Short mmCIF file of C-alpha atoms and ligand atoms in Angstrom, two decimals:
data_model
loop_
_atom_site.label_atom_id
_atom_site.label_comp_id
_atom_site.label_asym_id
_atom_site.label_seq_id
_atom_site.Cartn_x
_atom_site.Cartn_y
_atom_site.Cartn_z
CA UNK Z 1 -8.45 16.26 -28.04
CA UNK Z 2 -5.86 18.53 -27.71
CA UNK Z 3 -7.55 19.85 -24.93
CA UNK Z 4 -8.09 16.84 -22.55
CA UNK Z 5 -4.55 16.00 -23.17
CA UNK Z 6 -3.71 18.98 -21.69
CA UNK Z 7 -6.04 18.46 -18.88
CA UNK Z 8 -4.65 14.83 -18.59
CA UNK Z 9 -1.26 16.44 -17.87
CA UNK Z 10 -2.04 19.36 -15.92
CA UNK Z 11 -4.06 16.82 -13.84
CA UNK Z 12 -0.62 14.24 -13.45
CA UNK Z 13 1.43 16.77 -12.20
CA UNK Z 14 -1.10 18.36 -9.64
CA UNK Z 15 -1.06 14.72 -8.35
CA UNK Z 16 2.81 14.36 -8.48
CA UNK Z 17 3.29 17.77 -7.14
CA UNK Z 18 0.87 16.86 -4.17
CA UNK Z 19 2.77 14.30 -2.72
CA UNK Z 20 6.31 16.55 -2.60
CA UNK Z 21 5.11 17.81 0.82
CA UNK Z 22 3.99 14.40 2.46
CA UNK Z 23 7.39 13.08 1.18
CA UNK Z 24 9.85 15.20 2.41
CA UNK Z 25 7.90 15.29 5.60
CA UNK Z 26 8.47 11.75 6.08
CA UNK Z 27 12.08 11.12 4.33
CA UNK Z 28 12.82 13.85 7.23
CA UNK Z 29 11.47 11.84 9.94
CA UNK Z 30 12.52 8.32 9.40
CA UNK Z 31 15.96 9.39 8.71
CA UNK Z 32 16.58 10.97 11.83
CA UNK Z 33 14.68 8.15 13.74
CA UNK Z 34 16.72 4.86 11.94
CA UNK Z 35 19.55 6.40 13.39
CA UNK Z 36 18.51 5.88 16.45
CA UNK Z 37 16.57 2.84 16.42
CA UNK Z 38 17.56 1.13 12.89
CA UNK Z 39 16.36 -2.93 12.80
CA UNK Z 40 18.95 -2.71 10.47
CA UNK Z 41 22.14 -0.92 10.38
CA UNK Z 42 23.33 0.02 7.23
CA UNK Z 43 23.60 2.44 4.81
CA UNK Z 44 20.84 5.52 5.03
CA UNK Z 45 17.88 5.14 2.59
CA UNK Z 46 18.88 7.28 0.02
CA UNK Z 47 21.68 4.86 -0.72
CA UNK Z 48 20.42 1.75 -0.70
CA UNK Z 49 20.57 -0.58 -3.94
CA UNK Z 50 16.79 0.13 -6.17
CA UNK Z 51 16.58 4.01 -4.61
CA UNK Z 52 15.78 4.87 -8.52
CA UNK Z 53 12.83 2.11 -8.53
CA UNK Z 54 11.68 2.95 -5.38
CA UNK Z 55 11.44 6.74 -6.31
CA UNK Z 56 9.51 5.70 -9.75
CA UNK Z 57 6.79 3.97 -7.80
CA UNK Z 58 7.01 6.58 -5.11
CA UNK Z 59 5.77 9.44 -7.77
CA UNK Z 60 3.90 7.19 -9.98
CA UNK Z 61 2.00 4.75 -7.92
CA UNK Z 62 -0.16 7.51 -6.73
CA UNK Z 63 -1.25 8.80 -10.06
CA UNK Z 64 -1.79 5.32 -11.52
CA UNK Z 65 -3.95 4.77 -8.89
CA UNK Z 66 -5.79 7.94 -8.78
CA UNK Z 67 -7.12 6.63 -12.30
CA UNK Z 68 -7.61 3.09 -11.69
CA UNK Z 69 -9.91 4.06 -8.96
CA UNK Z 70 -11.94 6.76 -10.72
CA UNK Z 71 -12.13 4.24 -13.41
CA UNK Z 72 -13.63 1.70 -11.19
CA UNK Z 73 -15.91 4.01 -9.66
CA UNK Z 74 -17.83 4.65 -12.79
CA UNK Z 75 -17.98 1.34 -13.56
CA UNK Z 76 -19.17 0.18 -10.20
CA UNK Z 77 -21.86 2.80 -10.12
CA UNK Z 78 -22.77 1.62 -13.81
CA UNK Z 79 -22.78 -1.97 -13.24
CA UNK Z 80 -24.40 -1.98 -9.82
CA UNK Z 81 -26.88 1.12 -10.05
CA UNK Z 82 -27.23 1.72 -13.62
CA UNK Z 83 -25.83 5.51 -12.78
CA UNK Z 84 -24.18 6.65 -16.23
CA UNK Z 85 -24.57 10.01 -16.75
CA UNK Z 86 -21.68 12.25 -15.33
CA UNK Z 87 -24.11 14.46 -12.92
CA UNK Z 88 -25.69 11.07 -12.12
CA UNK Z 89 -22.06 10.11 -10.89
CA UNK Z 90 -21.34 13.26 -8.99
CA UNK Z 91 -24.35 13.29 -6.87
CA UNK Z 92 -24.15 9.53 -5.83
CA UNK Z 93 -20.04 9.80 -5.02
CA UNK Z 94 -20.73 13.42 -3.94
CA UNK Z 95 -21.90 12.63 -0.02
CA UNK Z 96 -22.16 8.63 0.43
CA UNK Z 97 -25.36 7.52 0.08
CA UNK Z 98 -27.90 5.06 1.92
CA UNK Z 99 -27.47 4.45 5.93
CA UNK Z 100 -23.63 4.51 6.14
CA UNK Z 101 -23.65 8.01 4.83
CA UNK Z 102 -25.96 9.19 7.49
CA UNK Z 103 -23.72 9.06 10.08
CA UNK Z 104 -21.55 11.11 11.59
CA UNK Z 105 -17.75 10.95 9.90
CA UNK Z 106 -15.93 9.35 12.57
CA UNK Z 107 -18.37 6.99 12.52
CA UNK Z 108 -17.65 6.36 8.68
CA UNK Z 109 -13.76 6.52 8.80
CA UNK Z 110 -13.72 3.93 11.48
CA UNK Z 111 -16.00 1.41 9.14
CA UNK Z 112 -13.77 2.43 6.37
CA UNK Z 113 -11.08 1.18 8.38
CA UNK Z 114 -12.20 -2.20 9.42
CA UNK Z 115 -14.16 -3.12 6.30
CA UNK Z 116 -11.47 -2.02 3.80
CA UNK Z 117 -8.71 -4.22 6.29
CA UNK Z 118 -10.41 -7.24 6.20
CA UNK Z 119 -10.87 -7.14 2.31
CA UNK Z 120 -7.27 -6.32 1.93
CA UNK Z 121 -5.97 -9.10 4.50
CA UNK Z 122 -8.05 -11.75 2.30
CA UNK Z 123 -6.97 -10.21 -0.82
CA UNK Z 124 -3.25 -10.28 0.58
CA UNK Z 125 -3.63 -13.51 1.03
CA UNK Z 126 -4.96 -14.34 -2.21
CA UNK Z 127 -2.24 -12.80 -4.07
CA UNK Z 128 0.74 -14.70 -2.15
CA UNK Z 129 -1.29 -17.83 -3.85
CA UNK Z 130 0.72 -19.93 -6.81
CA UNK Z 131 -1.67 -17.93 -9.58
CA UNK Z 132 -1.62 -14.43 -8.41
CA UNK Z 133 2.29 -14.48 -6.70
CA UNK Z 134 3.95 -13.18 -9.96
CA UNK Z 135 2.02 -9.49 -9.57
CA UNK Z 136 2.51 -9.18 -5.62
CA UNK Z 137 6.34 -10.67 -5.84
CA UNK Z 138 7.15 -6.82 -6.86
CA UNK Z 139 6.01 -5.58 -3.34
CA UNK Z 140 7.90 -7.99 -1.89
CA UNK Z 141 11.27 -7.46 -4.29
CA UNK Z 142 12.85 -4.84 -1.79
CA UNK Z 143 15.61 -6.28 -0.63
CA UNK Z 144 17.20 -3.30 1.53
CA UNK Z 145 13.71 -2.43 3.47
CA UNK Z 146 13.04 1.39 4.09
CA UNK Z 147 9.63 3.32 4.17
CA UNK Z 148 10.36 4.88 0.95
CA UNK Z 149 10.09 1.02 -0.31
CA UNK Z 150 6.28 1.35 0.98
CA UNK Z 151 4.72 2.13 -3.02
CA UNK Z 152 6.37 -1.04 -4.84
CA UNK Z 153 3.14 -2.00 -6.43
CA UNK Z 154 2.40 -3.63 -9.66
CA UNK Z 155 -0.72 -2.31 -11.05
CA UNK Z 156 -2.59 -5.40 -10.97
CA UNK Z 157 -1.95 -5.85 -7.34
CA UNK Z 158 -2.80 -1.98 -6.68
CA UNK Z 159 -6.16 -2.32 -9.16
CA UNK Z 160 -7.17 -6.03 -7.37
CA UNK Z 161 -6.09 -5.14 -4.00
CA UNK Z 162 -6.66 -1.41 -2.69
CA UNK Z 163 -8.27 0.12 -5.38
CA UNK Z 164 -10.99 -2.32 -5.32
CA UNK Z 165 -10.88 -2.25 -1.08
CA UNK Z 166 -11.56 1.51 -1.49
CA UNK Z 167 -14.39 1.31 -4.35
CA UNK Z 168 -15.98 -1.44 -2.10
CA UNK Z 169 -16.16 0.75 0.74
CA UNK Z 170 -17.74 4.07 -1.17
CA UNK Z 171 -20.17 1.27 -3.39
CA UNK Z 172 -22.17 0.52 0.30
CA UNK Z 173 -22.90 3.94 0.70
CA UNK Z 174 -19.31 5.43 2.51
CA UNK Z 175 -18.91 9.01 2.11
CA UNK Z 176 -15.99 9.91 -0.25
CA UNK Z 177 -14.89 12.50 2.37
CA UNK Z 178 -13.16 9.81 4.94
CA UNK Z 179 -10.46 9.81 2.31
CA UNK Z 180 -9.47 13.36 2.46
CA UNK Z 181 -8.57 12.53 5.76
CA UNK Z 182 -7.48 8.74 5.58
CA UNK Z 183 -5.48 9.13 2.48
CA UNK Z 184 -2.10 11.14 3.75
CA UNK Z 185 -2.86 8.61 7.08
CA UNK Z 186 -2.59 6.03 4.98
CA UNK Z 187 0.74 6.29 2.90
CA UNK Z 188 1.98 7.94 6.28
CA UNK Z 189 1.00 4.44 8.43
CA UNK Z 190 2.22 2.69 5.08
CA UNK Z 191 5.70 4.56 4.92
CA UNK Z 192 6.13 3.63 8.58
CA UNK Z 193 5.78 -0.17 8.79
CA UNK Z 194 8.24 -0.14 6.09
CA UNK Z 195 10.77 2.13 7.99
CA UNK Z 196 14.27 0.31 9.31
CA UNK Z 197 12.91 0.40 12.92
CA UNK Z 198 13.18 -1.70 15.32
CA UNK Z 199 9.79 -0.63 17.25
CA UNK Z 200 7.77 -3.94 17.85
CA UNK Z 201 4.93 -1.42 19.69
CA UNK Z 202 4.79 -3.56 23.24
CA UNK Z 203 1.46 -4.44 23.77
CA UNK Z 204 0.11 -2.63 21.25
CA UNK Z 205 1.60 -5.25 18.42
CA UNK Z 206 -1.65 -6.43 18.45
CA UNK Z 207 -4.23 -3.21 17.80
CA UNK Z 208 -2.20 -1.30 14.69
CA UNK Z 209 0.89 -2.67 12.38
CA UNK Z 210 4.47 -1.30 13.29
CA UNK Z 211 7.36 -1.66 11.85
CA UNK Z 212 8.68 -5.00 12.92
CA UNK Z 213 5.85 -6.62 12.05
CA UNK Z 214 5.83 -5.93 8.93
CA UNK Z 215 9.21 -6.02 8.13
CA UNK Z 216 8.72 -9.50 9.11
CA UNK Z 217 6.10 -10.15 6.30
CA UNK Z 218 8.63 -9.14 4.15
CA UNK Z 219 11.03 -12.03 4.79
CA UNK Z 220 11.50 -15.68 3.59
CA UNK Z 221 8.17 -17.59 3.47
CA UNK Z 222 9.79 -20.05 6.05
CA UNK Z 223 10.27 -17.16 8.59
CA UNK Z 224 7.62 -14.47 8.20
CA UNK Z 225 6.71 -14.06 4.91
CA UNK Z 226 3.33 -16.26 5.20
CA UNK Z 227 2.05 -14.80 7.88
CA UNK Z 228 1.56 -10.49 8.98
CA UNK Z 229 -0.97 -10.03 6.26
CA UNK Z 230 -2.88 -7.46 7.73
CA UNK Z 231 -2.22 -3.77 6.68
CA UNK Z 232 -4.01 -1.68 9.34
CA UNK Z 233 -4.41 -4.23 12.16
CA UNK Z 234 -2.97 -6.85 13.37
CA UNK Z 235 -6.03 -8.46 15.63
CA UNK Z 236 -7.32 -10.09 11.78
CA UNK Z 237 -3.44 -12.12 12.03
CA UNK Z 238 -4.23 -13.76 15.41
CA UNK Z 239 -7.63 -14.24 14.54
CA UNK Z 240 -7.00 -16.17 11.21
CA UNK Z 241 -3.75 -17.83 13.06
CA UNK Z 242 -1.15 -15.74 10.82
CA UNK Z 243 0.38 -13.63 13.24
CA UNK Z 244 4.32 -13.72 13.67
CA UNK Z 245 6.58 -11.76 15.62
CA UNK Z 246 8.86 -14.13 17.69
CA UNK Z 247 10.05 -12.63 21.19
CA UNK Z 248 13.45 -11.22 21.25
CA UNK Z 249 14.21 -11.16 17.22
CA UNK Z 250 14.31 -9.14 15.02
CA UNK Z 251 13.68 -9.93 11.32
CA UNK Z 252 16.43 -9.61 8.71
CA UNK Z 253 17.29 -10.68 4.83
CA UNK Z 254 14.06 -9.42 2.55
CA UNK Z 255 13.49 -9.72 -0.72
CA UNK Z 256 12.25 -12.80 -2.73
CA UNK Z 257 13.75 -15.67 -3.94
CA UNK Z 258 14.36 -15.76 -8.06
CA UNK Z 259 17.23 -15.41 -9.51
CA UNK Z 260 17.56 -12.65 -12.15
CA UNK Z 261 14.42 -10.81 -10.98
CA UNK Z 262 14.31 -7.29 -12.68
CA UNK Z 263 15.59 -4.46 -10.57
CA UNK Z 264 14.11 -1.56 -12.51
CA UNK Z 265 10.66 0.01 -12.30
CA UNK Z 266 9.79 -1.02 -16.00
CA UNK Z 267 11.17 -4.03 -16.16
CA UNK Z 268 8.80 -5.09 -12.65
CA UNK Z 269 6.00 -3.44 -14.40
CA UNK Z 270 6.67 -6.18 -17.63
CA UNK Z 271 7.74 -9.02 -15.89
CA UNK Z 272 4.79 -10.46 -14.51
CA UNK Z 273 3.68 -10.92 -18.41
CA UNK Z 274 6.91 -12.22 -19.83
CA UNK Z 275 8.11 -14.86 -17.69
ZN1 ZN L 301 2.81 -9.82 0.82
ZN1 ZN L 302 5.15 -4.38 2.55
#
């Protein structure tokens, strides 16, 4: 026992440790750019209101999902192939398997990509819906924007949304691999459609989310808040009629709209269960 809790621990802070590199990386680059092209002025990330909440879920998110999506993987594997045993495990995970797996990694990355997208833009969707809102309304409870806002996630919304995207994607047969190298892309892309910049990308609005775009998702549901639910691109918006980025504006005011809304990490985590 005493054992695996040590392993458990040893194991938490290899993940936390991990992501000290990737973070100072990008705190270093989105600092110097909002000061040159801030969509809004203000005061410099590290000062903003919730920097303490934003920090929790910064460190944490990543470990709490590092288990939820191990855990889902065995039971996946379990459920849909009967694979229980841990070698059993190992050697399915360990390469892909089936078709998918037989191709080259590029190949694989760029299904990742598309496939995991359009589950996440429906499951978006789904949790801006009257039953599901409560878990999501902590992504959306920023109300001074910055990249480092990128990891407010509730659990539920993490487990339901991306965690089950990326289990998806390895269950038909994806090779494990494509996340070595789409993982640090990933909270890198994230962190930077979060950023206080004013970059609306031209012509390519349309073929990867920026900045603007996003930050419009993350205001009123009158303005942009219903529509911009895609993560990676924003083709799935126009296609499903959702896309909004009005010429010549830029978005201001986040945040949601209840009064009294917790503005620490625990009480986001509990909130969804108490109110
Ligand atoms: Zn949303
Ligand atoms: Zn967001």
């Amino acid at each position: 026992m005493m054992q695996e809790l040590i392993s458990f621990f040893v194991t938490v802070s290899q993940t936390l440790v991990k992501n000290i590199p990737i973070s100072l990386a990008l705190a270093a680059a989105f600092t110097v750019l909002t000061s040159f092209w801030a969509c809004n002025p203000g005061r410099p990330w590290w000062k903003k209101n919730d920097i303490i909440t934003d920090l929790c879920y910064w460190f944490f998110i990543p470990v709490i999902t590092r288990y939820l999506r191990i855990g889902l993987l065995v039971v996946g594997a379990a459920l849909i192939f009967q694979i229980t045993t841990a070698e059993g495990l190992v050697a399915f995970y360990d390469n892909g398997h089936g078709p998918l797996a037989a191709l080259p990694l590029v190949a694989q990355m760029i299904i990742f990509l598309l496939g995991e997208d359009i589950i996440l833009y429906w499951t978006h969707r789904w949790f801006h819906g009257a039953a599901m809102w409560k878990y999501h309304a902590v992504h959306h409870s920023s109300e001074e924007l910055e990249w480092i806002s990128a990891a407010r996630f509730h659990p539920i919304n993490l487990f339901l949304g991306s965690v089950a995207a990326d289990v998806a994607m390895l269950l038909i047969g994806i090779s494990p691999n494509v996340l070595v190298v789409l993982g640090p892309l990933t909270i890198a892309h994230s962190a930077f459609v979060h950023a206080n910049l004013d970059w609306t990308l031209g012509p390519f609005k349309y073929v990867i989310a920026g900045p603007v775009f996003h930050r419009w998702h993350h205001t009123a549901a009158d303005r942009g808040g219903e529509k911009n639910f895609a993560a990676t691109f924003p083709i799935l918006d126009v296609l499903f009629g959702t896309f909004y980025m009005p010429a010549g504006e830029l978005p201001d005011r986040y945040g949601i709209d209840e009064r009294g809304y917790p503005a620490s990490f625990q009480g986001q985590l509990v909130h969804p269960f108490i109110r």
